Amino acid sequence: MTDQPSTTPATELREWDASSYHQVANPHVDWGRAVLERLPLRGDETVIDAGCGTGRLTELLLERLPNGQVLAIDQSANMLGEAKAHLTPRFGDHVSFRQADLVGLDVDQDADAIFSTATFHWITNHRRLFQTLFRALKPGGWLVAQCGGGPNIARLNRQAQIEMLGEPFAAHFGGWSGPWLFAGADDTALRLHDAGFVDIDTHIIDAPVTLESESVFQEFLATVVFGTHLKRLPTDELKREFIGRLVAWSGEQNPQWHLDYWRLNIIARRPQGKGTDPLP
Ligand SMILES: C[S@@+](CC[C@H](N)C(=O)[O-])C[C@H]1O[C@@H](n2cnc3c(N)ncnc32)[C@H](O)[C@@H]1O
């Protein structure tokens, strides 16, 4: 992936339309619910939600921790603001929030577990990500996560690439091919192993989504899938045109408003005991 400099400041590139995300990211809640079921919890642990977004899944996690704590981490101020507004009134000091990049996070052996959904594919350095998460876990702690992987949105992304290389968009994308790393199951298992994890299980599942209408599809593309792409386009007219062309393309497909999602499931554990930390 070439990453040409964008004229948008880095902090703004990290931001999301949080109120729209909170409304439209329903597939993410369905997927996340299944991920959460795989996280073994007594109810009194400290768990990190890594890339908590607007907190719809953090809420379900907190419901499973009546005597525990959640540290909700996200690098987007908008997402954290929305999450705080929803979660603090109900869960009080059972939940705390931190605005931080997960890569290089300074949390040291504090968490009994790490939960993460729909976030790791927004991070391209998985080697460092897994080292950081390993360090944040107590010995014996579980990482239970899911993100886009393998052929995730390959058809939609191929169509986006065609638009990005053509007029009037090419000058604004400058060879940039997108923000994501859709890692494979085997690569991920190897990186987790290298970071020191054991009991590793990684696999990719087909998770297609068909949205109910053109308008929902349009908002979903603009907010959830291509928000980072749109930040590279300088005018509202160009942003509307980019999304409009992808919506028109989808309208000609059968089924319409379809997203060819594939998810990478990740389970891994930091080993018990001393002398297990391979980090420098
Ligand atoms: C698609 S949202 C997922 C939110 C939530 N987990 C869910 O499943 O609905 C991805 C989130 O990851 C966050 N994110 C992406 N890269 C990050 C990084 N390097 N450090 C912290 N958060 C990051 C984004 O700000 C965004 O809130």
mmCIF file of C-alpha atoms and ligand atoms in Angstrom:
data_model
loop_
_atom_site.group_PDB
_atom_site.id
_atom_site.type_symbol
_atom_site.label_atom_id
_atom_site.label_comp_id
_atom_site.label_asym_id
_atom_site.label_seq_id
_atom_site.Cartn_x
_atom_site.Cartn_y
_atom_site.Cartn_z
ATOM 1 C CA MET A 1 0.000 0.000 0.000
ATOM 2 C CA THR A 2 1.501 3.353 -0.957
ATOM 3 C CA ASP A 3 0.609 6.094 1.460
ATOM 4 C CA GLN A 4 0.943 9.478 -0.177
ATOM 5 C CA PRO A 5 0.814 12.494 2.123
ATOM 6 C CA SER A 6 -2.686 13.871 2.477
ATOM 7 C CA THR A 7 -3.422 17.548 3.050
ATOM 8 C CA THR A 8 -5.779 16.590 5.902
ATOM 9 C CA PRO A 9 -4.167 16.792 9.377
ATOM 10 C CA ALA A 10 -3.426 13.372 10.918
ATOM 11 C CA THR A 11 -5.739 13.969 13.887
ATOM 12 C CA GLU A 12 -8.636 14.691 11.541
ATOM 13 C CA LEU A 13 -7.878 11.586 9.462
ATOM 14 C CA ARG A 14 -8.468 9.543 12.620
ATOM 15 C CA GLU A 15 -11.929 11.006 13.205
ATOM 16 C CA TRP A 16 -15.285 9.420 12.441
ATOM 17 C CA ASP A 17 -18.873 10.637 12.132
ATOM 18 C CA ALA A 18 -19.689 9.040 15.474
ATOM 19 C CA SER A 19 -23.410 9.761 15.620
ATOM 20 C CA SER A 20 -23.935 8.235 12.168
ATOM 21 C CA TYR A 21 -21.717 5.236 13.072
ATOM 22 C CA HIS A 22 -23.753 4.662 16.228
ATOM 23 C CA GLN A 23 -26.937 4.436 14.116
ATOM 24 C CA VAL A 24 -25.769 2.415 11.132
ATOM 25 C CA ALA A 25 -23.129 -0.038 12.391
ATOM 26 C CA ASN A 26 -25.695 -2.747 13.108
ATOM 27 C CA PRO A 27 -23.785 -5.578 11.374
ATOM 28 C CA HIS A 28 -20.873 -4.800 13.690
ATOM 29 C CA VAL A 29 -23.042 -5.267 16.767
ATOM 30 C CA ASP A 30 -24.296 -8.630 15.484
ATOM 31 C CA TRP A 31 -20.752 -9.820 14.754
ATOM 32 C CA GLY A 32 -19.439 -8.433 18.048
ATOM 33 C CA ARG A 33 -22.118 -10.173 20.087
ATOM 34 C CA ALA A 34 -20.836 -13.541 18.810
ATOM 35 C CA VAL A 35 -17.224 -12.539 19.568
ATOM 36 C CA LEU A 36 -18.192 -11.565 23.105
ATOM 37 C CA GLU A 37 -19.742 -14.995 23.660
ATOM 38 C CA ARG A 38 -16.286 -16.498 23.111
ATOM 39 C CA LEU A 39 -14.705 -14.404 25.892
ATOM 40 C CA PRO A 40 -14.582 -16.387 29.151
ATOM 41 C CA LEU A 41 -15.535 -14.059 32.060
ATOM 42 C CA ARG A 42 -16.430 -14.479 35.759
ATOM 43 C CA GLY A 43 -17.752 -10.934 36.045
ATOM 44 C CA ASP A 44 -15.099 -9.252 38.176
ATOM 45 C CA GLU A 45 -12.276 -8.846 35.676
ATOM 46 C CA THR A 46 -10.629 -5.801 34.122
ATOM 47 C CA VAL A 47 -11.104 -5.923 30.351
ATOM 48 C CA ILE A 48 -9.819 -3.614 27.629
ATOM 49 C CA ASP A 49 -12.143 -2.854 24.714
ATOM 50 C CA ALA A 50 -9.520 -2.105 22.074
ATOM 51 C CA GLY A 51 -11.089 0.276 19.532
ATOM 52 C CA CYS A 52 -14.363 0.712 21.400
ATOM 53 C CA GLY A 53 -15.940 3.046 18.828
ATOM 54 C CA THR A 54 -19.219 4.482 20.103
ATOM 55 C CA GLY A 55 -19.480 1.780 22.761
ATOM 56 C CA ARG A 56 -22.414 -0.321 21.582
ATOM 57 C CA LEU A 57 -20.378 -3.476 22.203
ATOM 58 C CA THR A 58 -18.628 -2.015 25.244
ATOM 59 C CA GLU A 59 -22.113 -1.825 26.754
ATOM 60 C CA LEU A 60 -22.676 -5.561 26.213
ATOM 61 C CA LEU A 61 -19.224 -6.241 27.663
ATOM 62 C CA LEU A 62 -20.023 -4.153 30.755
ATOM 63 C CA GLU A 63 -23.248 -6.102 31.263
ATOM 64 C CA ARG A 64 -21.093 -9.220 31.649
ATOM 65 C CA LEU A 65 -18.865 -7.494 34.245
ATOM 66 C CA PRO A 66 -21.154 -6.487 37.140
ATOM 67 C CA ASN A 67 -18.166 -6.426 39.512
ATOM 68 C CA GLY A 68 -15.491 -5.620 36.965
ATOM 69 C CA GLN A 69 -13.989 -2.773 34.988
ATOM 70 C CA VAL A 70 -13.704 -1.873 31.328
ATOM 71 C CA LEU A 71 -10.994 0.340 29.920
ATOM 72 C CA ALA A 72 -12.423 1.596 26.615
ATOM 73 C CA ILE A 73 -9.670 2.738 24.257
ATOM 74 C CA ASP A 74 -10.007 4.501 20.929
ATOM 75 C CA GLN A 75 -7.934 7.030 19.039
ATOM 76 C CA SER A 76 -10.962 8.993 17.822
ATOM 77 C CA ALA A 77 -12.188 11.769 20.117
ATOM 78 C CA ASN A 78 -15.606 11.730 18.407
ATOM 79 C CA MET A 79 -16.077 8.001 18.966
ATOM 80 C CA LEU A 80 -14.977 8.216 22.611
ATOM 81 C CA GLY A 81 -17.272 11.218 23.215
ATOM 82 C CA GLU A 82 -20.279 9.267 21.926
ATOM 83 C CA ALA A 83 -19.266 6.194 23.962
ATOM 84 C CA LYS A 84 -18.880 8.238 27.158
ATOM 85 C CA ALA A 85 -22.265 9.881 26.706
ATOM 86 C CA HIS A 86 -23.957 6.476 26.426
ATOM 87 C CA LEU A 87 -21.996 4.466 28.965
ATOM 88 C CA THR A 88 -21.096 6.705 31.907
ATOM 89 C CA PRO A 89 -24.682 7.418 33.066
ATOM 90 C CA ARG A 90 -25.420 3.683 33.235
ATOM 91 C CA PHE A 91 -22.096 2.176 34.324
ATOM 92 C CA GLY A 92 -20.415 4.994 36.284
ATOM 93 C CA ASP A 93 -16.907 4.144 37.424
ATOM 94 C CA HIS A 94 -17.090 0.592 36.036
ATOM 95 C CA VAL A 95 -15.935 2.135 32.769
ATOM 96 C CA SER A 96 -13.049 4.458 31.982
ATOM 97 C CA PHE A 97 -11.943 5.901 28.649
ATOM 98 C CA ARG A 98 -8.604 6.564 27.062
ATOM 99 C CA GLN A 99 -7.863 8.311 23.783
ATOM 100 C CA ALA A 100 -4.809 6.501 22.447
ATOM 101 C CA ASP A 101 -3.294 4.680 19.506
ATOM 102 C CA LEU A 102 -3.408 0.952 20.264
ATOM 103 C CA VAL A 103 0.012 0.572 18.686
ATOM 104 C CA GLY A 104 2.476 1.455 21.403
ATOM 105 C CA LEU A 105 -0.151 1.716 24.133
ATOM 106 C CA ASP A 106 1.442 2.169 27.582
ATOM 107 C CA VAL A 107 -0.663 -0.315 29.550
ATOM 108 C CA ASP A 108 1.463 -2.819 31.444
ATOM 109 C CA GLN A 109 -0.027 -6.143 32.581
ATOM 110 C CA ASP A 110 -3.233 -4.484 33.747
ATOM 111 C CA ALA A 111 -5.879 -6.405 31.832
ATOM 112 C CA ASP A 112 -7.357 -9.823 32.522
ATOM 113 C CA ALA A 113 -8.589 -9.852 28.927
ATOM 114 C CA ILE A 114 -8.696 -7.799 25.743
ATOM 115 C CA PHE A 115 -11.794 -7.664 23.558
ATOM 116 C CA SER A 116 -11.711 -6.017 20.149
ATOM 117 C CA THR A 117 -14.059 -5.884 17.198
ATOM 118 C CA ALA A 118 -13.818 -4.335 13.730
ATOM 119 C CA THR A 119 -10.643 -2.447 14.616
ATOM 120 C CA PHE A 120 -7.424 -4.348 13.865
ATOM 121 C CA HIS A 121 -7.790 -4.025 10.071
ATOM 122 C CA TRP A 122 -7.540 -0.227 10.491
ATOM 123 C CA ILE A 123 -4.035 -0.811 11.865
ATOM 124 C CA THR A 124 -1.351 -1.868 9.398
ATOM 125 C CA ASN A 125 1.427 -2.826 11.843
ATOM 126 C CA HIS A 126 -0.007 -6.003 13.372
ATOM 127 C CA ARG A 127 3.381 -7.123 14.622
ATOM 128 C CA ARG A 128 3.648 -4.093 16.913
ATOM 129 C CA LEU A 129 -0.060 -4.186 17.708
ATOM 130 C CA PHE A 130 0.155 -7.737 19.037
ATOM 131 C CA GLN A 131 3.320 -6.940 21.025
ATOM 132 C CA THR A 132 1.496 -4.048 22.675
ATOM 133 C CA LEU A 133 -1.589 -6.094 23.452
ATOM 134 C CA PHE A 134 0.543 -8.920 24.848
ATOM 135 C CA ARG A 135 2.219 -6.443 27.181
ATOM 136 C CA ALA A 136 -1.131 -5.054 28.338
ATOM 137 C CA LEU A 137 -2.385 -8.480 29.438
ATOM 138 C CA LYS A 138 -1.788 -10.118 32.789
ATOM 139 C CA PRO A 139 -0.177 -13.570 32.516
ATOM 140 C CA GLY A 140 -2.923 -16.017 31.569
ATOM 141 C CA GLY A 141 -5.071 -13.255 30.025
ATOM 142 C CA TRP A 142 -7.078 -13.812 26.829
ATOM 143 C CA LEU A 143 -7.195 -11.787 23.626
ATOM 144 C CA VAL A 144 -10.560 -12.366 21.925
ATOM 145 C CA ALA A 145 -11.014 -10.300 18.786
ATOM 146 C CA GLN A 146 -12.446 -10.036 15.317
ATOM 147 C CA CYS A 147 -11.601 -7.786 12.390
ATOM 148 C CA GLY A 148 -11.850 -7.744 8.626
ATOM 149 C CA GLY A 149 -9.554 -10.340 7.084
ATOM 150 C CA GLY A 150 -8.676 -12.251 3.916
ATOM 151 C CA PRO A 151 -10.964 -11.266 1.023
ATOM 152 C CA ASN A 152 -12.949 -8.769 3.119
ATOM 153 C CA ILE A 153 -14.992 -6.431 0.863
ATOM 154 C CA ALA A 154 -12.834 -7.454 -2.113
ATOM 155 C CA ARG A 155 -15.549 -6.828 -4.702
ATOM 156 C CA LEU A 156 -16.575 -3.462 -3.282
ATOM 157 C CA ASN A 157 -12.946 -2.423 -2.835
ATOM 158 C CA ARG A 158 -12.095 -3.417 -6.416
ATOM 159 C CA GLN A 159 -14.825 -1.080 -7.647
ATOM 160 C CA ALA A 160 -13.566 1.670 -5.329
ATOM 161 C CA GLN A 161 -10.038 1.211 -6.732
ATOM 162 C CA ILE A 162 -11.378 1.660 -10.271
ATOM 163 C CA GLU A 163 -12.923 4.968 -9.231
ATOM 164 C CA MET A 164 -9.832 6.051 -7.283
ATOM 165 C CA LEU A 165 -7.624 5.568 -10.340
ATOM 166 C CA GLY A 166 -9.965 7.450 -12.675
ATOM 167 C CA GLU A 167 -11.232 11.008 -13.091
ATOM 168 C CA PRO A 168 -11.966 13.181 -11.214
ATOM 169 C CA PHE A 169 -10.522 11.372 -8.178
ATOM 170 C CA ALA A 170 -7.042 10.119 -9.129
ATOM 171 C CA ALA A 171 -5.221 13.350 -8.272
ATOM 172 C CA HIS A 172 -6.632 13.312 -4.746
ATOM 173 C CA PHE A 173 -5.815 9.676 -3.980
ATOM 174 C CA GLY A 174 -2.323 9.921 -5.500
ATOM 175 C CA GLY A 175 -1.745 6.164 -5.654
ATOM 176 C CA TRP A 176 -3.002 5.542 -2.102
ATOM 177 C CA SER A 177 -4.896 2.257 -2.111
ATOM 178 C CA GLY A 178 -6.734 2.463 1.200
ATOM 179 C CA PRO A 179 -6.201 2.376 4.958
ATOM 180 C CA TRP A 180 -6.725 -1.326 5.661
ATOM 181 C CA LEU A 181 -4.769 -4.485 6.307
ATOM 182 C CA PHE A 182 -7.009 -7.504 5.772
ATOM 183 C CA ALA A 183 -4.668 -10.099 7.216
ATOM 184 C CA GLY A 184 -4.867 -13.838 6.668
ATOM 185 C CA ALA A 185 -5.457 -16.433 9.380
ATOM 186 C CA ASP A 186 -2.029 -18.074 9.067
ATOM 187 C CA ASP A 187 -0.083 -14.772 8.958
ATOM 188 C CA THR A 188 -1.973 -13.625 12.019
ATOM 189 C CA ALA A 189 -1.316 -16.846 13.930
ATOM 190 C CA LEU A 190 2.399 -16.465 13.186
ATOM 191 C CA ARG A 191 2.474 -12.835 14.335
ATOM 192 C CA LEU A 192 0.612 -13.742 17.539
ATOM 193 C CA HIS A 193 3.081 -16.568 18.167
ATOM 194 C CA ASP A 194 6.027 -14.220 17.586
ATOM 195 C CA ALA A 195 4.538 -11.746 20.077
ATOM 196 C CA GLY A 196 4.496 -14.512 22.715
ATOM 197 C CA PHE A 197 0.875 -15.671 22.596
ATOM 198 C CA VAL A 198 -0.132 -19.331 23.032
ATOM 199 C CA ASP A 199 -3.383 -21.296 22.560
ATOM 200 C CA ILE A 200 -3.851 -19.424 19.272
ATOM 201 C CA ASP A 201 -6.910 -19.938 17.109
ATOM 202 C CA THR A 202 -7.357 -17.775 13.999
ATOM 203 C CA HIS A 203 -9.856 -18.378 11.221
ATOM 204 C CA ILE A 204 -11.742 -16.418 8.589
ATOM 205 C CA ILE A 205 -15.499 -16.560 8.175
ATOM 206 C CA ASP A 206 -17.817 -15.386 5.428
ATOM 207 C CA ALA A 207 -20.074 -12.657 6.889
ATOM 208 C CA PRO A 208 -22.004 -11.088 3.999
ATOM 209 C CA VAL A 209 -24.383 -8.220 4.690
ATOM 210 C CA THR A 210 -27.216 -6.916 2.534
ATOM 211 C CA LEU A 211 -28.569 -3.555 3.670
ATOM 212 C CA GLU A 212 -32.244 -2.727 3.432
ATOM 213 C CA SER A 213 -32.226 0.282 1.102
ATOM 214 C CA GLU A 214 -30.195 2.549 -1.140
ATOM 215 C CA SER A 215 -30.168 5.348 1.442
ATOM 216 C CA VAL A 216 -28.922 3.081 4.246
ATOM 217 C CA PHE A 217 -26.253 1.673 1.904
ATOM 218 C CA GLN A 218 -25.174 5.191 0.957
ATOM 219 C CA GLU A 219 -24.799 6.323 4.565
ATOM 220 C CA PHE A 220 -23.068 3.063 5.496
ATOM 221 C CA LEU A 221 -20.469 3.496 2.737
ATOM 222 C CA ALA A 222 -19.824 7.138 3.649
ATOM 223 C CA THR A 223 -19.552 6.529 7.393
ATOM 224 C CA VAL A 224 -18.326 2.997 7.981
ATOM 225 C CA VAL A 225 -16.385 1.882 4.903
ATOM 226 C CA PHE A 226 -15.049 4.913 3.046
ATOM 227 C CA GLY A 227 -14.910 7.673 5.675
ATOM 228 C CA THR A 228 -11.104 7.786 5.448
ATOM 229 C CA HIS A 229 -11.256 7.872 1.647
ATOM 230 C CA LEU A 230 -13.658 10.818 1.707
ATOM 231 C CA LYS A 231 -11.261 12.835 3.872
ATOM 232 C CA ARG A 232 -8.878 12.874 0.898
ATOM 233 C CA LEU A 233 -11.442 14.523 -1.358
ATOM 234 C CA PRO A 234 -11.442 18.320 -1.013
ATOM 235 C CA THR A 235 -15.078 19.181 -1.767
ATOM 236 C CA ASP A 236 -18.505 17.914 -0.723
ATOM 237 C CA GLU A 237 -19.353 17.571 -4.399
ATOM 238 C CA LEU A 238 -16.459 15.139 -4.981
ATOM 239 C CA LYS A 239 -17.328 13.179 -1.826
ATOM 240 C CA ARG A 240 -20.954 12.846 -2.982
ATOM 241 C CA GLU A 241 -19.828 11.829 -6.459
ATOM 242 C CA PHE A 242 -17.434 9.138 -5.148
ATOM 243 C CA ILE A 243 -20.049 7.516 -2.922
ATOM 244 C CA GLY A 244 -22.743 8.051 -5.573
ATOM 245 C CA ARG A 245 -20.775 6.064 -8.168
ATOM 246 C CA LEU A 246 -20.305 3.145 -5.758
ATOM 247 C CA VAL A 247 -23.997 3.225 -4.858
ATOM 248 C CA ALA A 248 -24.904 3.240 -8.563
ATOM 249 C CA TRP A 249 -22.586 0.265 -9.159
ATOM 250 C CA SER A 250 -24.135 -1.654 -6.267
ATOM 251 C CA GLY A 251 -27.609 -0.856 -7.572
ATOM 252 C CA GLU A 252 -26.715 -2.785 -10.743
ATOM 253 C CA GLN A 253 -25.569 -5.884 -8.822
ATOM 254 C CA ASN A 254 -27.655 -8.828 -7.724
ATOM 255 C CA PRO A 255 -28.322 -8.565 -4.827
ATOM 256 C CA GLN A 256 -28.203 -4.786 -4.514
ATOM 257 C CA TRP A 257 -26.754 -2.985 -1.449
ATOM 258 C CA HIS A 258 -24.593 -6.001 -0.709
ATOM 259 C CA LEU A 259 -21.285 -5.970 1.219
ATOM 260 C CA ASP A 260 -18.962 -8.953 0.760
ATOM 261 C CA TYR A 261 -17.654 -8.969 4.320
ATOM 262 C CA TRP A 262 -15.237 -11.617 5.633
ATOM 263 C CA ARG A 263 -14.144 -11.557 9.282
ATOM 264 C CA LEU A 264 -10.962 -12.831 10.903
ATOM 265 C CA ASN A 265 -11.623 -14.395 14.315
ATOM 266 C CA ILE A 266 -8.743 -14.291 16.778
ATOM 267 C CA ILE A 267 -8.338 -16.061 20.100
ATOM 268 C CA ALA A 268 -4.988 -16.175 21.886
ATOM 269 C CA ARG A 269 -3.666 -16.214 25.446
ATOM 270 C CA ARG A 270 -0.676 -14.724 27.203
ATOM 271 C CA PRO A 271 0.989 -17.675 28.943
ATOM 272 C CA GLN A 272 0.974 -18.047 32.703
ATOM 273 C CA GLY A 273 4.105 -17.625 34.712
ATOM 274 C CA LYS A 274 7.449 -15.933 34.540
ATOM 275 C CA GLY A 275 9.985 -15.815 31.754
ATOM 276 C CA THR A 276 7.319 -15.838 29.064
ATOM 277 C CA ASP A 277 7.687 -12.292 27.797
ATOM 278 C CA PRO A 278 9.680 -12.366 24.528
ATOM 279 C CA LEU A 279 9.765 -8.592 24.263
ATOM 280 C CA PRO A 280 12.998 -6.614 24.432
HETATM 281 C C1 LIG B 1 -15.213 0.227 12.753
HETATM 282 S S1 LIG B 1 -14.919 0.971 14.299
HETATM 283 C C2 LIG B 1 -15.287 -0.376 15.433
HETATM 284 C C3 LIG B 1 -15.868 0.135 16.733
HETATM 285 C C4 LIG B 1 -16.455 -0.943 17.628
HETATM 286 N N1 LIG B 1 -15.438 -1.822 18.164
HETATM 287 C C5 LIG B 1 -17.479 -1.739 16.866
HETATM 288 O O1 LIG B 1 -17.276 -2.937 16.614
HETATM 289 O O2 LIG B 1 -18.509 -1.157 16.500
HETATM 290 C C6 LIG B 1 -13.131 0.989 14.390
HETATM 291 C C7 LIG B 1 -12.636 1.786 15.557
HETATM 292 O O3 LIG B 1 -11.247 1.566 15.693
HETATM 293 C C8 LIG B 1 -10.649 2.794 16.064
HETATM 294 N N2 LIG B 1 -9.230 2.704 15.712
HETATM 295 C C9 LIG B 1 -8.699 2.515 14.490
HETATM 296 N N3 LIG B 1 -7.358 2.489 14.560
HETATM 297 C C10 LIG B 1 -7.029 2.668 15.864
HETATM 298 C C11 LIG B 1 -5.796 2.739 16.567
HETATM 299 N N4 LIG B 1 -4.612 2.625 15.939
HETATM 300 N N5 LIG B 1 -5.824 2.943 17.900
HETATM 301 C C12 LIG B 1 -7.010 3.074 18.554
HETATM 302 N N6 LIG B 1 -8.220 3.016 17.931
HETATM 303 C C13 LIG B 1 -8.228 2.810 16.604
HETATM 304 C C14 LIG B 1 -11.413 3.822 15.279
HETATM 305 O O4 LIG B 1 -11.251 5.135 15.790
HETATM 306 C C15 LIG B 1 -12.833 3.287 15.384
HETATM 307 O O5 LIG B 1 -13.507 3.802 16.497
#
